[in-house]
Coordinates of C-alpha atoms in Angstrom, one line a residue:
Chain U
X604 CA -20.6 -33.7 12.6
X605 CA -18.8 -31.2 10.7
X606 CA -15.2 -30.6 11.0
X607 CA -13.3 -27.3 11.4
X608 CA -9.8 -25.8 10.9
X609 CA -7.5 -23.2 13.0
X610 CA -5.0 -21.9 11.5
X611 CA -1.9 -21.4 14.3
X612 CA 0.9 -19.3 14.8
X613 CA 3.6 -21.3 16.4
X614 CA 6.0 -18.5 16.5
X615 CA 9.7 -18.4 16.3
X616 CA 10.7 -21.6 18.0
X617 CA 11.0 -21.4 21.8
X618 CA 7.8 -22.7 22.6
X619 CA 7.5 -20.4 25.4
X620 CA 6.2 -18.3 22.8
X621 CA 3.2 -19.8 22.3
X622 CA 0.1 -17.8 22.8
X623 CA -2.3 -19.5 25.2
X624 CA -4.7 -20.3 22.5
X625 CA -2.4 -21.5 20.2
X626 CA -1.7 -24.6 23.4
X627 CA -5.2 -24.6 23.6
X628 CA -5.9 -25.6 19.8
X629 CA -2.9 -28.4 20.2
X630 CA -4.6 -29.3 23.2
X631 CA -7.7 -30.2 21.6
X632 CA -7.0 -31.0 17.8
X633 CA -7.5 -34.6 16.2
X634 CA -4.9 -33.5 13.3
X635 CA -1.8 -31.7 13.1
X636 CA -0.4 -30.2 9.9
X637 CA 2.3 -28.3 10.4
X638 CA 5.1 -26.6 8.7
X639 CA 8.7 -28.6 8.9
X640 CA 9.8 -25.5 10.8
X641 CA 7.9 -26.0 13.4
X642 CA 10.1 -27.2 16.4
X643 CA 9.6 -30.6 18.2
X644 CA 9.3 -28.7 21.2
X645 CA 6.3 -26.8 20.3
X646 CA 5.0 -29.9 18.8
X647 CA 5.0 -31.4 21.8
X648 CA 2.5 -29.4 23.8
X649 CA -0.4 -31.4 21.3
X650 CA -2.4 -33.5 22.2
X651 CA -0.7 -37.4 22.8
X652 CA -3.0 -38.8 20.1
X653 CA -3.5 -36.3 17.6
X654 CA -2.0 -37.3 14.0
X655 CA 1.2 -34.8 12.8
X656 CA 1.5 -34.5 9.6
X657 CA 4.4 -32.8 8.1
X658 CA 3.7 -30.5 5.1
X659 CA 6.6 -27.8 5.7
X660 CA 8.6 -26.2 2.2
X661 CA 12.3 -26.7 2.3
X662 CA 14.1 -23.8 0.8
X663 CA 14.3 -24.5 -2.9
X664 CA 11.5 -27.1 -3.3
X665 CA 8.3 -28.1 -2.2
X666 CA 7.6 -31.0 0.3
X667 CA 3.8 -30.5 -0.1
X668 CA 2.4 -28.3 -2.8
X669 CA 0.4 -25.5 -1.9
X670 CA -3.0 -27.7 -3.7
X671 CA -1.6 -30.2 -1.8
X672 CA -2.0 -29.1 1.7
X673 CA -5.4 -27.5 0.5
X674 CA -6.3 -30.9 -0.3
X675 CA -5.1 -32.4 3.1
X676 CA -6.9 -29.7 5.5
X677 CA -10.2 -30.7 3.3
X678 CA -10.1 -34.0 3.9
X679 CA -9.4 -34.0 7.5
X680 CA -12.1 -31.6 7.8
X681 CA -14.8 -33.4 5.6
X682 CA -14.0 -35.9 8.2
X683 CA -15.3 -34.2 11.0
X684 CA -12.0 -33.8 12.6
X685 CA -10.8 -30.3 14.6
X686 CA -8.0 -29.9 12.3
X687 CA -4.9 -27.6 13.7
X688 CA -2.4 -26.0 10.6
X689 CA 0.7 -24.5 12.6
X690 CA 2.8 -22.4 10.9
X691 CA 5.9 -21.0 11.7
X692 CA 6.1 -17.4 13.0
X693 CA 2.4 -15.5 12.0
X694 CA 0.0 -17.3 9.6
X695 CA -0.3 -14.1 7.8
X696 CA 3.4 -12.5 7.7
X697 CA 4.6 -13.9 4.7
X698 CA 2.9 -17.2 5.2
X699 CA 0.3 -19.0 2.7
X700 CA -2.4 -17.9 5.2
X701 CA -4.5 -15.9 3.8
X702 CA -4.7 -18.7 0.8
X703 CA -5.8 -21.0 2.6
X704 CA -8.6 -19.8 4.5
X705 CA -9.7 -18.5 0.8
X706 CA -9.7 -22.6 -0.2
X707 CA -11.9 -23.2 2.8
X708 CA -14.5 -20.8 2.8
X709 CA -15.1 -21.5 -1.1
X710 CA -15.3 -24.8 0.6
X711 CA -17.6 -23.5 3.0
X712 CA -15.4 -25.5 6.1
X713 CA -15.2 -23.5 9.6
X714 CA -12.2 -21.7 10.9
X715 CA -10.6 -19.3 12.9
X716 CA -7.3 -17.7 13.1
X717 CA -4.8 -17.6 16.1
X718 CA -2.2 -15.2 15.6
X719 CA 1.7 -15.9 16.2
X720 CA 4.7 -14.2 17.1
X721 CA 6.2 -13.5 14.0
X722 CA 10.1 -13.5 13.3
X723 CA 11.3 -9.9 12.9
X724 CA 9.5 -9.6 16.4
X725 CA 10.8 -12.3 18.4
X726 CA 14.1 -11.7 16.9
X727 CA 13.9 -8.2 18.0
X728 CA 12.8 -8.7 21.4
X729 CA 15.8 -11.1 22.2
X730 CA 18.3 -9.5 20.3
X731 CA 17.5 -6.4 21.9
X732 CA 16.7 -4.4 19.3
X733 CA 13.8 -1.9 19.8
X734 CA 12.6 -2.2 16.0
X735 CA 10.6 1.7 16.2
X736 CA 12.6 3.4 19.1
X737 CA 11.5 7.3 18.6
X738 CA 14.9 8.4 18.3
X739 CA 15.8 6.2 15.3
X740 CA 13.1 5.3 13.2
X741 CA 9.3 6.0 12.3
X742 CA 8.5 2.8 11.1
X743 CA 9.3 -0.7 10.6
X744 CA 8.4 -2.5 7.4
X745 CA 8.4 -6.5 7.1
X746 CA 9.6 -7.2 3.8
X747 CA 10.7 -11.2 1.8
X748 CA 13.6 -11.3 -0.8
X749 CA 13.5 -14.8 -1.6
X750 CA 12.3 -15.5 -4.6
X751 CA 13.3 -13.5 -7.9
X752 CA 10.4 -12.3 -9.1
X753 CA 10.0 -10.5 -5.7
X754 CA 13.1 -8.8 -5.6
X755 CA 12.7 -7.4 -9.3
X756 CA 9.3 -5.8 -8.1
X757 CA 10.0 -4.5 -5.4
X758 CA 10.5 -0.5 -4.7
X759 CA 14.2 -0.5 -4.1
X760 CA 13.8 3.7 -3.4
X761 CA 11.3 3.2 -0.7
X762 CA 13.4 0.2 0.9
X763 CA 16.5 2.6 1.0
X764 CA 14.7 5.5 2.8
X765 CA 16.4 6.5 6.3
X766 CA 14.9 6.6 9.4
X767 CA 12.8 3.7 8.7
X768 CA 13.8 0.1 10.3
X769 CA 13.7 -2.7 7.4
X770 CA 13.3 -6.4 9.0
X771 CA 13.8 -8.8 6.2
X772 CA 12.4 -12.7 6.1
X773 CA 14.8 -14.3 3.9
X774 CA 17.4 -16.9 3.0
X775 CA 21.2 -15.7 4.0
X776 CA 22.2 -16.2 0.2
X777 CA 20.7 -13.1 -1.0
X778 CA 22.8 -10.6 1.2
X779 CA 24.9 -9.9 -1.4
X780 CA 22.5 -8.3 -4.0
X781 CA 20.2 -6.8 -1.3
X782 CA 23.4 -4.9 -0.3
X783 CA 24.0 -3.6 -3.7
X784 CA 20.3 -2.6 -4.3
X785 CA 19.9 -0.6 -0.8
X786 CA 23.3 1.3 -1.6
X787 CA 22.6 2.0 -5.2
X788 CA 19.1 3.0 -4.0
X789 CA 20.5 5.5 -1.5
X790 CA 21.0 3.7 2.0
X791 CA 24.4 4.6 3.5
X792 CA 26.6 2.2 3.7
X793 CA 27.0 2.8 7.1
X794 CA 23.6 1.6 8.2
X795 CA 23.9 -0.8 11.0
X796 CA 22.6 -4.2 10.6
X797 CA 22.1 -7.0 13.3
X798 CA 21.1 -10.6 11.3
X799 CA 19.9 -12.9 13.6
X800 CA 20.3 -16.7 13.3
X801 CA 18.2 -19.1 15.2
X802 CA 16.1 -16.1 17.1
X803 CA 14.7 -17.1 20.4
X804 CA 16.6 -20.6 20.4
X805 CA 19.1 -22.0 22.8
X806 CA 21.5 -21.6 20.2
X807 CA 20.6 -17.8 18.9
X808 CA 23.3 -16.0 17.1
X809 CA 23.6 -12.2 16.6
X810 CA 25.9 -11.2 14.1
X811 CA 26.4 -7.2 13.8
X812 CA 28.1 -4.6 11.1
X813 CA 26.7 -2.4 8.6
X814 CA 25.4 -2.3 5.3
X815 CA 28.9 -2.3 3.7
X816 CA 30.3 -5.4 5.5
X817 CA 27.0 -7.4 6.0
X818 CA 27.9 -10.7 3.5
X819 CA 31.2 -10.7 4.5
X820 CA 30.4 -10.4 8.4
X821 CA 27.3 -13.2 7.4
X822 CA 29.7 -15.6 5.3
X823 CA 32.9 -14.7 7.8
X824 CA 30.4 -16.3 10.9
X825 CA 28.9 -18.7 8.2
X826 CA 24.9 -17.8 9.2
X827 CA 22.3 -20.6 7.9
X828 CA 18.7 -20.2 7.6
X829 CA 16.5 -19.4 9.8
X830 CA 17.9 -16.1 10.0
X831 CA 16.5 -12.4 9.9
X832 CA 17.8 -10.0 9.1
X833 CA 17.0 -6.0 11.0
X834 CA 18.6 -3.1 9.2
X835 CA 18.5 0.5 10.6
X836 CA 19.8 2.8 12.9
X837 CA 18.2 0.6 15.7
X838 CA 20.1 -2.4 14.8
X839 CA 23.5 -0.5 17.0
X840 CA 21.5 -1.1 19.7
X841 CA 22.1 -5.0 20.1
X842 CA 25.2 -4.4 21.1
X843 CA 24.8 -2.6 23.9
X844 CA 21.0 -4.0 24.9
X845 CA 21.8 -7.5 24.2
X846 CA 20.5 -9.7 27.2
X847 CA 19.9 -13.8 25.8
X848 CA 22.5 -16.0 24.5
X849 CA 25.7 -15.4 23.1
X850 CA 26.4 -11.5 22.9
X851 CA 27.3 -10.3 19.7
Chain Y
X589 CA 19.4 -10.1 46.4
X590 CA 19.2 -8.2 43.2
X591 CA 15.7 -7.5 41.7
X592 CA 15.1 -7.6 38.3
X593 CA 12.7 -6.9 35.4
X594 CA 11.2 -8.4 32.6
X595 CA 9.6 -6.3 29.9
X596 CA 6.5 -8.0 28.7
X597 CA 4.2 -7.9 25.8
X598 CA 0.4 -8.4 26.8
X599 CA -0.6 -8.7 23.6
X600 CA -3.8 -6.7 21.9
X601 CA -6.2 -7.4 24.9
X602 CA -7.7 -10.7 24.5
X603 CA -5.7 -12.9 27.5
X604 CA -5.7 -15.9 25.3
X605 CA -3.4 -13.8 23.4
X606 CA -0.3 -13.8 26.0
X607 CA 2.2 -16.1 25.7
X608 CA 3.2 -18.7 27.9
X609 CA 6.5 -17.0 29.0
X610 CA 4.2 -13.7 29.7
X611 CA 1.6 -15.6 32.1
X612 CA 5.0 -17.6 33.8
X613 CA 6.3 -13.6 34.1
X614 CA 2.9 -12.5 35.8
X615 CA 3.0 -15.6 37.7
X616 CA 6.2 -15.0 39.5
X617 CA 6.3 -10.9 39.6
X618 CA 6.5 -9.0 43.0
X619 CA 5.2 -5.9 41.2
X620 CA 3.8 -4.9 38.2
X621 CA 3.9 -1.8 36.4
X622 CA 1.3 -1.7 33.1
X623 CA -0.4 0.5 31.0
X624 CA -3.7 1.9 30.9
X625 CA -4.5 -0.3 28.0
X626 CA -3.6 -3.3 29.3
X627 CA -6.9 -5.2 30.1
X628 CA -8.4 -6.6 32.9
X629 CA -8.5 -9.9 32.0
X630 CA -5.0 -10.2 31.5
X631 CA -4.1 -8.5 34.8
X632 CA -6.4 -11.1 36.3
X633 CA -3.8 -13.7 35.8
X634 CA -1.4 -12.0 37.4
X635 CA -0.2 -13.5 41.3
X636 CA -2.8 -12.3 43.6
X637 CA -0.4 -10.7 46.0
X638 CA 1.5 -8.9 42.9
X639 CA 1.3 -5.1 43.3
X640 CA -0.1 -3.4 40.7
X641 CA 0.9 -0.2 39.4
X642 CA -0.7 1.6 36.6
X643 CA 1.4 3.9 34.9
X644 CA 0.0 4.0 31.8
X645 CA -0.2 7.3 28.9
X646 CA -3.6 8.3 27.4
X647 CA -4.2 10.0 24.0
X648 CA -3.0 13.6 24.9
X649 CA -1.6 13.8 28.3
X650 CA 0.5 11.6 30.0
X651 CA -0.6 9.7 33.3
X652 CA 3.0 9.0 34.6
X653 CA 6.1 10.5 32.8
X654 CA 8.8 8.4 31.1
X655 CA 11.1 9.5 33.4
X656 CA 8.2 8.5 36.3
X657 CA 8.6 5.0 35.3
X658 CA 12.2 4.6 34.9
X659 CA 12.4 6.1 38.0
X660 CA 9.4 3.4 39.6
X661 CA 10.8 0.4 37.5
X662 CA 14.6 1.4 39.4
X663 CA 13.3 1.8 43.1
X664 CA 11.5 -1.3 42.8
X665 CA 14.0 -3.4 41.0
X666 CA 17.1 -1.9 43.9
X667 CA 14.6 -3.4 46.6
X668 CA 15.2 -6.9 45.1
X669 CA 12.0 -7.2 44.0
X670 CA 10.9 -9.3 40.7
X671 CA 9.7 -6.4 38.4
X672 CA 6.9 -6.7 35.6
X673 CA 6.6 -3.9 33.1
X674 CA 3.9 -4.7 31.1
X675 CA 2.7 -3.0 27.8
X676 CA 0.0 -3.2 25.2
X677 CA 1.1 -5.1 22.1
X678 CA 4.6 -5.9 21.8
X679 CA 7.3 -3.8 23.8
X680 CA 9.5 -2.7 20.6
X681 CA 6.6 -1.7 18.3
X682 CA 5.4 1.3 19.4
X683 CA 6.3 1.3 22.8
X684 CA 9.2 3.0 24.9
X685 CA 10.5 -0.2 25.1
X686 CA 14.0 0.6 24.1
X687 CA 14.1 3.6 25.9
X688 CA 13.4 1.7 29.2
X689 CA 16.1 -1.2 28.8
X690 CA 18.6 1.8 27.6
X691 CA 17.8 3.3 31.2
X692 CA 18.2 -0.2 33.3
X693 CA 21.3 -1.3 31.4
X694 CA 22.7 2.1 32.7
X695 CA 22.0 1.5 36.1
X696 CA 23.0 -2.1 36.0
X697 CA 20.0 -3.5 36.4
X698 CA 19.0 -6.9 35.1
X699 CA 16.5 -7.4 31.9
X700 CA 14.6 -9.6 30.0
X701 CA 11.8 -9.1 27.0
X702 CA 9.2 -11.5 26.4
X703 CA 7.7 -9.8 23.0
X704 CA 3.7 -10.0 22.4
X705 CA 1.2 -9.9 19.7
X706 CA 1.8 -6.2 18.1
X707 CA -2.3 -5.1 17.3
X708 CA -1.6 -5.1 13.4
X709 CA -0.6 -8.7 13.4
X710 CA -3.9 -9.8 16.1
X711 CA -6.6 -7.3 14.0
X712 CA -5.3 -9.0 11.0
X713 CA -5.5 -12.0 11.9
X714 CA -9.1 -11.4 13.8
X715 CA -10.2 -9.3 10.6
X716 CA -9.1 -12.3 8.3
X717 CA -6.8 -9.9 6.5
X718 CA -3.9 -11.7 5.3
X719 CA -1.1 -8.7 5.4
X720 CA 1.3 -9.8 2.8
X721 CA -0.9 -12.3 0.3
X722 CA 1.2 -12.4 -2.0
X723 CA -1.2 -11.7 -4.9
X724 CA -1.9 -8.2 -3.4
X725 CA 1.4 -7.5 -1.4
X726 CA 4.6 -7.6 -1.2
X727 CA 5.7 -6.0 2.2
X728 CA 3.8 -4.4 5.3
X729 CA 4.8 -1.3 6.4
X730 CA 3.9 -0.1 10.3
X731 CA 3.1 3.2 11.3
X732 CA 2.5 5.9 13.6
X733 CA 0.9 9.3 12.9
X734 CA 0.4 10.0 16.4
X735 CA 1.9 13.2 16.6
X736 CA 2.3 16.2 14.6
X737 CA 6.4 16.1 13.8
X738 CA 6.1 12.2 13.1
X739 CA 3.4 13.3 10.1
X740 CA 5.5 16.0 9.1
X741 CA 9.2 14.0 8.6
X742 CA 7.2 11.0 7.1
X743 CA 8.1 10.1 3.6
X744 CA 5.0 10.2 2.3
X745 CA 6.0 8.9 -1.3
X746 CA 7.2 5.7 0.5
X747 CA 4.0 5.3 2.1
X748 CA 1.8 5.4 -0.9
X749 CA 3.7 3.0 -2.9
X750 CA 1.5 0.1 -4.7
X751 CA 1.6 -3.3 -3.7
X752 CA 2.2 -2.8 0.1
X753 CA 0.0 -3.1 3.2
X754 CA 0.2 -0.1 5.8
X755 CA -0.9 -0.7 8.9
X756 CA -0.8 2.5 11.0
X757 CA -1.1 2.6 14.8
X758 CA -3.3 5.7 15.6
X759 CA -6.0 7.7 17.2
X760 CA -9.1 8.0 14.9
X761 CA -8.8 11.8 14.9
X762 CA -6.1 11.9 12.2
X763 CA -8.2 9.7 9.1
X764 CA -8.6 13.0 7.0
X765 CA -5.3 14.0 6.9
X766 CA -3.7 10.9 6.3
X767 CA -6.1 10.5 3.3
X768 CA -5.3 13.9 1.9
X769 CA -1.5 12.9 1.9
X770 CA -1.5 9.5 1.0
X771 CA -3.4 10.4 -2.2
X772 CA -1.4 14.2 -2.9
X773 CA 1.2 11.4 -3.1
X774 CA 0.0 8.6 -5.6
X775 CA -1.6 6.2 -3.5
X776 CA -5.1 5.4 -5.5
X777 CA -8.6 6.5 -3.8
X778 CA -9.9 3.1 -4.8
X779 CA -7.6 1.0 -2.1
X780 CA -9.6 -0.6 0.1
X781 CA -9.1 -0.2 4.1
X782 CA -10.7 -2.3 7.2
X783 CA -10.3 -0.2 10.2
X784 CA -10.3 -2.6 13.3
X785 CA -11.6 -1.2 16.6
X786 CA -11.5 -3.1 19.7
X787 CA -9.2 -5.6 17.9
X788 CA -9.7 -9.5 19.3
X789 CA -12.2 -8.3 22.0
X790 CA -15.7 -9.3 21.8
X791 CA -16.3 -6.1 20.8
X792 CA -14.7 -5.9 17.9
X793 CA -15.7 -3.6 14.9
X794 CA -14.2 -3.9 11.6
X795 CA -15.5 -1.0 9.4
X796 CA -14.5 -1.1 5.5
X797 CA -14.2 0.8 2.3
X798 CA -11.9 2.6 0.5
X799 CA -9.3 5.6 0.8
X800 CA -11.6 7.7 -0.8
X801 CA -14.5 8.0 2.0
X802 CA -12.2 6.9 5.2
X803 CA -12.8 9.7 7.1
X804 CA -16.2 9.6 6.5
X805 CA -17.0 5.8 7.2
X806 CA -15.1 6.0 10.4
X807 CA -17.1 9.0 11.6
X808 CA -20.6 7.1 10.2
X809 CA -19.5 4.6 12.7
X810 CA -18.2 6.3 15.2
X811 CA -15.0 4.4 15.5
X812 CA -13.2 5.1 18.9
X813 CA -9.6 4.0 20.2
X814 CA -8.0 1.7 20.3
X815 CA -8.1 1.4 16.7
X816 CA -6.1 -0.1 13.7
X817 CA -6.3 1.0 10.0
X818 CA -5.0 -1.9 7.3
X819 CA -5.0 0.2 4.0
X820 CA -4.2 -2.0 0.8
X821 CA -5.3 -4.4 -1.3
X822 CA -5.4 -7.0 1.3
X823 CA -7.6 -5.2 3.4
X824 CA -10.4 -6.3 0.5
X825 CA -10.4 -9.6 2.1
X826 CA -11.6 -9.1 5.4
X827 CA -15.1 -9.0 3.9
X828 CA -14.9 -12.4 2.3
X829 CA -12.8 -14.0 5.6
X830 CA -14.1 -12.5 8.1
X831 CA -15.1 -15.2 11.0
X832 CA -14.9 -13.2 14.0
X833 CA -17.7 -11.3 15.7
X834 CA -19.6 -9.1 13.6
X835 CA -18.5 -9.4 9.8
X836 CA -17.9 -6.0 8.4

């Protein structure tokens, strides 16, 4: 019998953030591929015997290659197996979703898609940061600033606009020149920023400031990835809404 | 004892959709307060002895005022009872979610948030449209043109950049003027759009097409709230991944 693949959002890390479906589809799949992100905890709501499979990227290289992983969830499927890819956060917020589910209906293999919480949410909700409160901002946009080519491209004016929250997915290296660019775009320095380590985790850090001092106030406190990263007028609010972990 | 509340995220309407620390929060609540929106189904998993409250807003007038619910959410919480507020979608994207936790931490009241599948990230995912592929986008930007002063302090240059998905939380009503301004400022006719009513519930529509005839596809169709427009080059894809309920 044919297999089939779901693709999973595993969310942010406290596995209490699992959508029912999402246990549902661990519940019942034969194989697990899942991104090295993923926490043990959440991996531990599959099923005993299903196979886990690691095929997570590592900042700066590739443990699996994109035709890699293709190759894997075809396989597995081909097989007849009910074939789970969990992926950090939201398979389609800067994940390789949308990708993959391209590979498998050329391949013509079954699938369905179980959305996740993704990052700048999660981080949000226990950071205390209301990413669209009325008073502060019109819109939130979900932007990536990891990779070069990204960064060149991308509409520096629009990012810099005010009134507008900016929730960046990114690696903790790249404060520095996202700094420059939002200030030489526009963005007051005195835009407050909350960056967010670990989000949702026992050991959640919030580290506040503003535009002007955010890679000092990131380096100073020495944040590692995961972190995200919530610039705007909202991001004043964690200090005084902040209710999990550590207060910043 | 002192009562307390958790702000909770139900998600786009499909139960499968909550997350397990929002059915442990229904589980254990004295009372719940929840929106209009908020279905059925997911109330049903709610204890059976919970009060429920509805103090939900509809398009146009409000049902209970803001100040109605702070007001419900601190009588109930000062009579030590184990508070629910539960909204559509997530509780910081579009909601008054900030506003309410502003009000409790002024009273002294206890808080937690439990943050839910926003309806851009569930349509998406139910749609099979892949919000940031990164061979059509780079960011996604969300939205509101509920209201009259939010479409008229909007930067509408910002919103018709290239290369980013917009999804924009609204009543069906406004498609023709959110055309007109999109392309007055650059954003090209030709961009696709899937416009997602009933997003993750068996009823589920997803009408498609492009900028250019919007207005006019969602009136063909008669698209109703609760609805979500995805308008970019991603949004293509929903016709070639669709795998949920009707394809477009």
């Amino acid at each position: 019998s044919a297999g089939s693949v779901v693709l999973v959002g595993a969310g942010p890390g406290d596995p209490g953030l699992l959508t029912l479906r999402a246990l549902r589809a661990l519940n019942e799949a034969d194989v697990i591929l899942h991104d090295r992100l993923v926490s043990a905890e959440v991996l531990d709501l599959a099923r005993r015997d299903a196979e886990r499979i690691e095929v997570g990227k590592q900042a700066g290289y590739h443990h699996t290659t994109q035709d890699g992983i293709h190759a894997l969830l075809l396989r597995h499927a081909q097989a007849g197996r009910r074939v789970v890819r969990l992926k950090g956060g939201d398979p389609f917020v800067f994940g390789r979703g949308g990708e993959e589910l391209e590979f498998l209906r050329e391949q013509g293999i079954p699938y369905e898609v179980v959305p996740g919480i993704t990052a700048a949410v999660a981080c949000a909700a226990y950071a205390g940061v209301p990413l669209t409160h009325r008073d502060h901002a019109q819109s939130v946009r979900f932007v990536t600033a990891h990779c070069q080519s990204s960064r060149d491209t991308l509409d520096w004016t629009a990012l810099a606009q005010e009134r507008q929250t900016l929730a960046v997915y990114m690696g903790v290296a790249e404060l520095g020149g996202l700094r420059a660019r939002l200030i030489e775009h526009g963005r007051a320095p005195s835009t407050p920023f909350a960056l967010i380590e670990n989000g949702s985790r026992p050991d959640q850090r919030v580290i506040t400031g503003t535009l002007a001092n955010l890679a000092e106030r990131a380096a100073f406190h020495a944040v590692h990835s995961p972190a995200l990263l919530i610039l705007g007028e909202v991001a004043a609010l964690a200090t005084s809404l902040a209710w999990f972990g550590q207060p910043p």
